[in-house]
Short mmCIF file of C-alpha atoms in Angstrom, two decimals:
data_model
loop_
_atom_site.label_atom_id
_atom_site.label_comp_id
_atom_site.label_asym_id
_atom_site.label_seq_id
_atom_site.Cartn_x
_atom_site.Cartn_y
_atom_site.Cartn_z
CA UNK F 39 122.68 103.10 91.39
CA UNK F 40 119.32 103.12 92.76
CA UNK F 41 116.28 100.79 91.98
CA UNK F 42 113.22 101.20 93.17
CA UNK F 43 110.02 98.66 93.34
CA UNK F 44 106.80 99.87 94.64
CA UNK F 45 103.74 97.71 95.51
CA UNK F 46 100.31 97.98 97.54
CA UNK F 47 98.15 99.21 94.50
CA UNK F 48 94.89 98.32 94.45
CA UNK F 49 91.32 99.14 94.10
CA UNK F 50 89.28 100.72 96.98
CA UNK F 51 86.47 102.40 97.69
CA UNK F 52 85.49 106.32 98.07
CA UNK F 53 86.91 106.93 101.44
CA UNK F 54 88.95 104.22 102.04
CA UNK F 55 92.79 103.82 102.79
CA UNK F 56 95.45 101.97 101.31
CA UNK F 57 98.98 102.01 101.63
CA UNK F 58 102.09 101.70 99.51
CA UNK F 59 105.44 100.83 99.71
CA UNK F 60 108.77 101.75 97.42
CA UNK F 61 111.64 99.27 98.48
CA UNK F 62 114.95 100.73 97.63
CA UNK F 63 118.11 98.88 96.18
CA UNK F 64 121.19 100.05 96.65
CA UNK F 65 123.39 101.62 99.95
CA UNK F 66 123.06 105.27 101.38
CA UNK F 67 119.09 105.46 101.38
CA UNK F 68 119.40 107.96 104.03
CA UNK F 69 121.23 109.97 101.96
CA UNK F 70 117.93 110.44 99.61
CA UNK F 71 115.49 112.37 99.54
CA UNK F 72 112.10 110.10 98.42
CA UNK F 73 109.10 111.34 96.95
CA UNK F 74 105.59 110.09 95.49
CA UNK F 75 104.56 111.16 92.13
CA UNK F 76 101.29 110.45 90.21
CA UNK F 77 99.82 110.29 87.19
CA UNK F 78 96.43 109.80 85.86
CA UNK F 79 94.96 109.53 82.52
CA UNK F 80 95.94 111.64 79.70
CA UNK F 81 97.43 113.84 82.61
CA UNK F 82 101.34 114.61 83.55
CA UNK F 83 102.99 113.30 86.71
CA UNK F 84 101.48 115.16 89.41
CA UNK F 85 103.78 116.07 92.79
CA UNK F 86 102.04 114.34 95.64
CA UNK F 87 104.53 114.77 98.90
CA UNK F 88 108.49 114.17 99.60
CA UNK F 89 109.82 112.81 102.44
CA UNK F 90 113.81 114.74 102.72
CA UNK F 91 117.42 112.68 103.49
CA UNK F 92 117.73 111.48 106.71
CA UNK F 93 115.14 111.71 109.55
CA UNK F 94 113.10 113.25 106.87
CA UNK F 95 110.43 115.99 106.92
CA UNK F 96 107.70 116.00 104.93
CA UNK F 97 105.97 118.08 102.12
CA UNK F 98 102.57 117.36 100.58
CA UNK F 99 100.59 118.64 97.55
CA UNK F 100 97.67 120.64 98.64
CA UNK F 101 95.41 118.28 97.21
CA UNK F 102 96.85 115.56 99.80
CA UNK F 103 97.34 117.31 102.85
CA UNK F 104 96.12 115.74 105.35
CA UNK F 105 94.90 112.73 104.03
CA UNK F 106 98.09 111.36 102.55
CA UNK F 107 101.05 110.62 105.39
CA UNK F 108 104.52 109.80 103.79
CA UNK F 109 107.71 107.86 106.14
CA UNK F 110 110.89 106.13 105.87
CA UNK F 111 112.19 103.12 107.17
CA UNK F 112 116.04 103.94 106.57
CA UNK F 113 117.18 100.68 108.46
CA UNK F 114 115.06 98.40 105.61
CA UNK F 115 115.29 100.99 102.90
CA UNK F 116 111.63 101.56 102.71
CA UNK F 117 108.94 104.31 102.06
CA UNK F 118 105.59 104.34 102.78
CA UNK F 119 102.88 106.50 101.11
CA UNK F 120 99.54 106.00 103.85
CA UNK F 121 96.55 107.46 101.89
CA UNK F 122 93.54 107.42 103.85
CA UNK F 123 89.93 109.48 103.02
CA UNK F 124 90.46 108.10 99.50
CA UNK F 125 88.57 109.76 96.73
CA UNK F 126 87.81 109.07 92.80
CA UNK F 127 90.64 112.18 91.87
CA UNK F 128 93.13 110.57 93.80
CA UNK F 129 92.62 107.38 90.93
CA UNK F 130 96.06 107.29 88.98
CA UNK F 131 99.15 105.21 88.87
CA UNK F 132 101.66 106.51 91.75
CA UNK F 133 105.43 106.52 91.42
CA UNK F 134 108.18 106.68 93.90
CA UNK F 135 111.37 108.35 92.82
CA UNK F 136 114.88 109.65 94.56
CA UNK F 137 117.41 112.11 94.32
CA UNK F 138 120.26 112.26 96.47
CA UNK F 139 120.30 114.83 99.11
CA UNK F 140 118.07 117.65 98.55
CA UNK F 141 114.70 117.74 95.85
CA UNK F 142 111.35 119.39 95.60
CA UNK F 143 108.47 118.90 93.54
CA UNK F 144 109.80 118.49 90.01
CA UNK F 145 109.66 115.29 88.35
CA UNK F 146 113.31 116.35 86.82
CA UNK F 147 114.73 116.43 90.00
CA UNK F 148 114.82 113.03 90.42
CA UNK F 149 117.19 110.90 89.05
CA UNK F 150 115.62 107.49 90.03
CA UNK F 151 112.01 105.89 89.40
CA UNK F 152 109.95 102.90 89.89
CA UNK F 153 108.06 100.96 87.71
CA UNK F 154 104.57 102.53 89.32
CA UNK F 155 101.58 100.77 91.07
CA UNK F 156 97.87 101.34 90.00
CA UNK F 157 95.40 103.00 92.42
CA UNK F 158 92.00 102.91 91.52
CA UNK F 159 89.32 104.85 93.51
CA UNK F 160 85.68 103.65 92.93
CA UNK F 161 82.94 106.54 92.67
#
């Protein structure tokens, strides 16, 4: 009962920032907890940070921390995925996906996925 769309892919250069969005369908977003997966080439969907129901607090991979800043906009059913000190690693196509109530880091956790948006990282 939940669709999700994200957008703000792009390409960008070593060190640069970008941000994207997930826009959720659907009533009871604050009920979800929303997190950002990713996966790159020939690799498996890689955790990259959660945001939990409600207010929210946050949980990053280590690989992210403190580069990558993840919020919620429960009003507009929105989450945000600010990546800034971009580098060629971080080059994959990133995923949001829900649960309701309480998830961690598993992709089988979630019950709901978007469609993905491509971030490329120049070298």
């Amino acid at each position: 009962q939940v669709q999700l769309v994200e957008s703000g892919g792009g390409l960008v250069q070593v060190g640069g920032s970008l941000r994207l969005s997930c826009a959720a369908s659907g009533r009871d977003f604050n009920t979800y907890t929303m997190a950002w997966f990713r996966q790159a080439p020939g690799k498996e969907h890689e955790f990259v940070g959660r945001i939990t129901w409600g207010v929210g607090s946050t949980y990053y991979a280590d690989s992210v921390n403190g580069r990558f800043t993840i919020s919620r906009d429960n009003a507009n059913n929105l989450v945000y995925l600010q990546m800034n000190t971009l580098k060629p690693e971080d080059t994959a196509v990133y995923y949001c996906a829900a649960r309701q109530w309480d998830a961690r880091s598993r992709t089988h956790e979630y019950d709901y996925w978007g469609q993905g948006t491509q971030v490329t990282v120049s070298s």
